[in-house]
């Protein structure tokens, strides 16, 4: 496998202890349950690509975006309370980015099509909330607060009728960011 193929795939290594100590587990694609490999994970190193990590199995729970770099104590660095239980590799997307956001669940209410980052949907679109969306092109991160802050959710192409049904009940998404080549 060439270096180009490796960079397209992504590679993340999880360690049981802080500062890359203890047993390790390497992932080069999605992993829905890491508990059979590591009892806990307190640091990680992203050697290539970008990943979203979750504090529950099967890509559930709180999500955290990780790009190439070292995270010697990610629990305190990112304010995590739980260990990472699953991870999803984000494929590199080249081309156009398009997402249509809706004020209400099931694609109801006011809607707007986006092709670039939005720091604050209330200021830009006069929308008080975003409760559903359709991601047509690219991969996106949605944040509960303006300026890409607070809890986030990874969105890949598809229809998202209700964030509540995805385990994100009560969350409002107020800013959106494209996952671009610069993240890799």
mmCIF file of N, CA and C in Angstrom, residues 30 45-46 48 74 77-78 89-91 93 99 101 109 124 128-129 133 149 162 172 174-175 180 182:
data_model
loop_
_atom_site.group_PDB
_atom_site.id
_atom_site.type_symbol
_atom_site.label_atom_id
_atom_site.label_comp_id
_atom_site.label_asym_id
_atom_site.label_seq_id
_atom_site.Cartn_x
_atom_site.Cartn_y
_atom_site.Cartn_z
ATOM 1 N N UNK A 30 -13.568 2.383 10.389
ATOM 2 C CA UNK A 30 -14.564 2.492 11.457
ATOM 3 C C UNK A 30 -14.419 1.335 12.450
ATOM 4 N N UNK A 45 -3.154 9.100 19.057
ATOM 5 C CA UNK A 45 -2.333 9.757 18.044
ATOM 6 C C UNK A 45 -3.013 9.526 16.693
ATOM 7 N N UNK A 46 -3.364 10.596 16.001
ATOM 8 C CA UNK A 46 -3.926 10.486 14.653
ATOM 9 C C UNK A 46 -2.767 10.676 13.697
ATOM 10 N N UNK A 48 -2.843 9.875 10.327
ATOM 11 C CA UNK A 48 -3.316 10.381 9.033
ATOM 12 C C UNK A 48 -4.839 10.377 9.036
ATOM 13 N N UNK A 74 -6.478 13.446 26.079
ATOM 14 C CA UNK A 74 -7.632 14.062 25.424
ATOM 15 C C UNK A 74 -8.823 14.233 26.348
ATOM 16 N N UNK A 77 -8.102 17.580 27.748
ATOM 17 C CA UNK A 77 -7.969 18.539 26.647
ATOM 18 C C UNK A 77 -9.320 18.885 26.026
ATOM 19 N N UNK A 78 -10.191 17.898 25.931
ATOM 20 C CA UNK A 78 -11.462 18.086 25.243
ATOM 21 C C UNK A 78 -12.651 18.106 26.194
ATOM 22 N N UNK A 89 -13.894 6.791 10.759
ATOM 23 C CA UNK A 89 -12.991 7.525 9.897
ATOM 24 C C UNK A 89 -13.812 8.394 8.945
ATOM 25 N N UNK A 90 -13.381 9.625 8.748
ATOM 26 C CA UNK A 90 -14.075 10.528 7.831
ATOM 27 C C UNK A 90 -13.354 10.483 6.502
ATOM 28 N N UNK A 91 -14.026 10.010 5.455
ATOM 29 C CA UNK A 91 -13.355 9.953 4.152
ATOM 30 C C UNK A 91 -13.093 11.354 3.608
ATOM 31 N N UNK A 93 -13.150 14.289 1.163
ATOM 32 C CA UNK A 93 -14.092 14.704 0.124
ATOM 33 C C UNK A 93 -13.456 15.816 -0.688
ATOM 34 N N UNK A 99 -25.524 21.407 1.745
ATOM 35 C CA UNK A 99 -26.397 20.899 2.796
ATOM 36 C C UNK A 99 -27.587 21.842 2.897
ATOM 37 N N UNK A 101 -30.544 22.976 5.394
ATOM 38 C CA UNK A 101 -30.945 22.914 6.798
ATOM 39 C C UNK A 101 -32.394 23.371 6.943
ATOM 40 N N UNK A 109 -40.660 23.866 8.170
ATOM 41 C CA UNK A 109 -40.319 25.240 8.512
ATOM 42 C C UNK A 109 -39.376 25.876 7.512
ATOM 43 N N UNK A 124 -27.106 34.750 10.235
ATOM 44 C CA UNK A 124 -27.081 34.667 8.774
ATOM 45 C C UNK A 124 -28.467 34.455 8.172
ATOM 46 N N UNK A 128 -33.909 30.363 14.344
ATOM 47 C CA UNK A 128 -33.648 30.185 15.769
ATOM 48 C C UNK A 128 -33.126 28.790 16.087
ATOM 49 N N UNK A 129 -33.276 27.865 15.145
ATOM 50 C CA UNK A 129 -32.914 26.478 15.412
ATOM 51 C C UNK A 129 -32.780 25.725 14.097
ATOM 52 N N UNK A 133 -31.946 18.116 8.485
ATOM 53 C CA UNK A 133 -31.141 18.569 7.344
ATOM 54 C C UNK A 133 -31.003 17.455 6.320
ATOM 55 N N UNK A 149 -18.744 26.015 18.566
ATOM 56 C CA UNK A 149 -18.468 25.687 19.958
ATOM 57 C C UNK A 149 -19.551 24.740 20.503
ATOM 58 N N UNK A 162 -34.720 13.838 12.010
ATOM 59 C CA UNK A 162 -34.902 14.212 13.416
ATOM 60 C C UNK A 162 -33.636 13.896 14.195
ATOM 61 N N UNK A 172 -29.848 21.988 20.037
ATOM 62 C CA UNK A 172 -30.035 22.948 18.955
ATOM 63 C C UNK A 172 -28.701 23.068 18.241
ATOM 64 N N UNK A 174 -26.458 25.487 15.988
ATOM 65 C CA UNK A 174 -26.399 26.913 15.661
ATOM 66 C C UNK A 174 -25.264 27.282 14.705
ATOM 67 N N UNK A 175 -24.311 26.366 14.457
ATOM 68 C CA UNK A 175 -23.240 26.643 13.502
ATOM 69 C C UNK A 175 -22.834 25.349 12.807
ATOM 70 N N UNK A 180 -12.930 19.997 5.340
ATOM 71 C CA UNK A 180 -12.234 20.228 4.072
ATOM 72 C C UNK A 180 -10.861 19.568 4.063
ATOM 73 N N UNK A 182 -8.086 20.837 4.284
ATOM 74 C CA UNK A 182 -7.164 21.419 5.273
ATOM 75 C C UNK A 182 -7.203 20.685 6.604
#
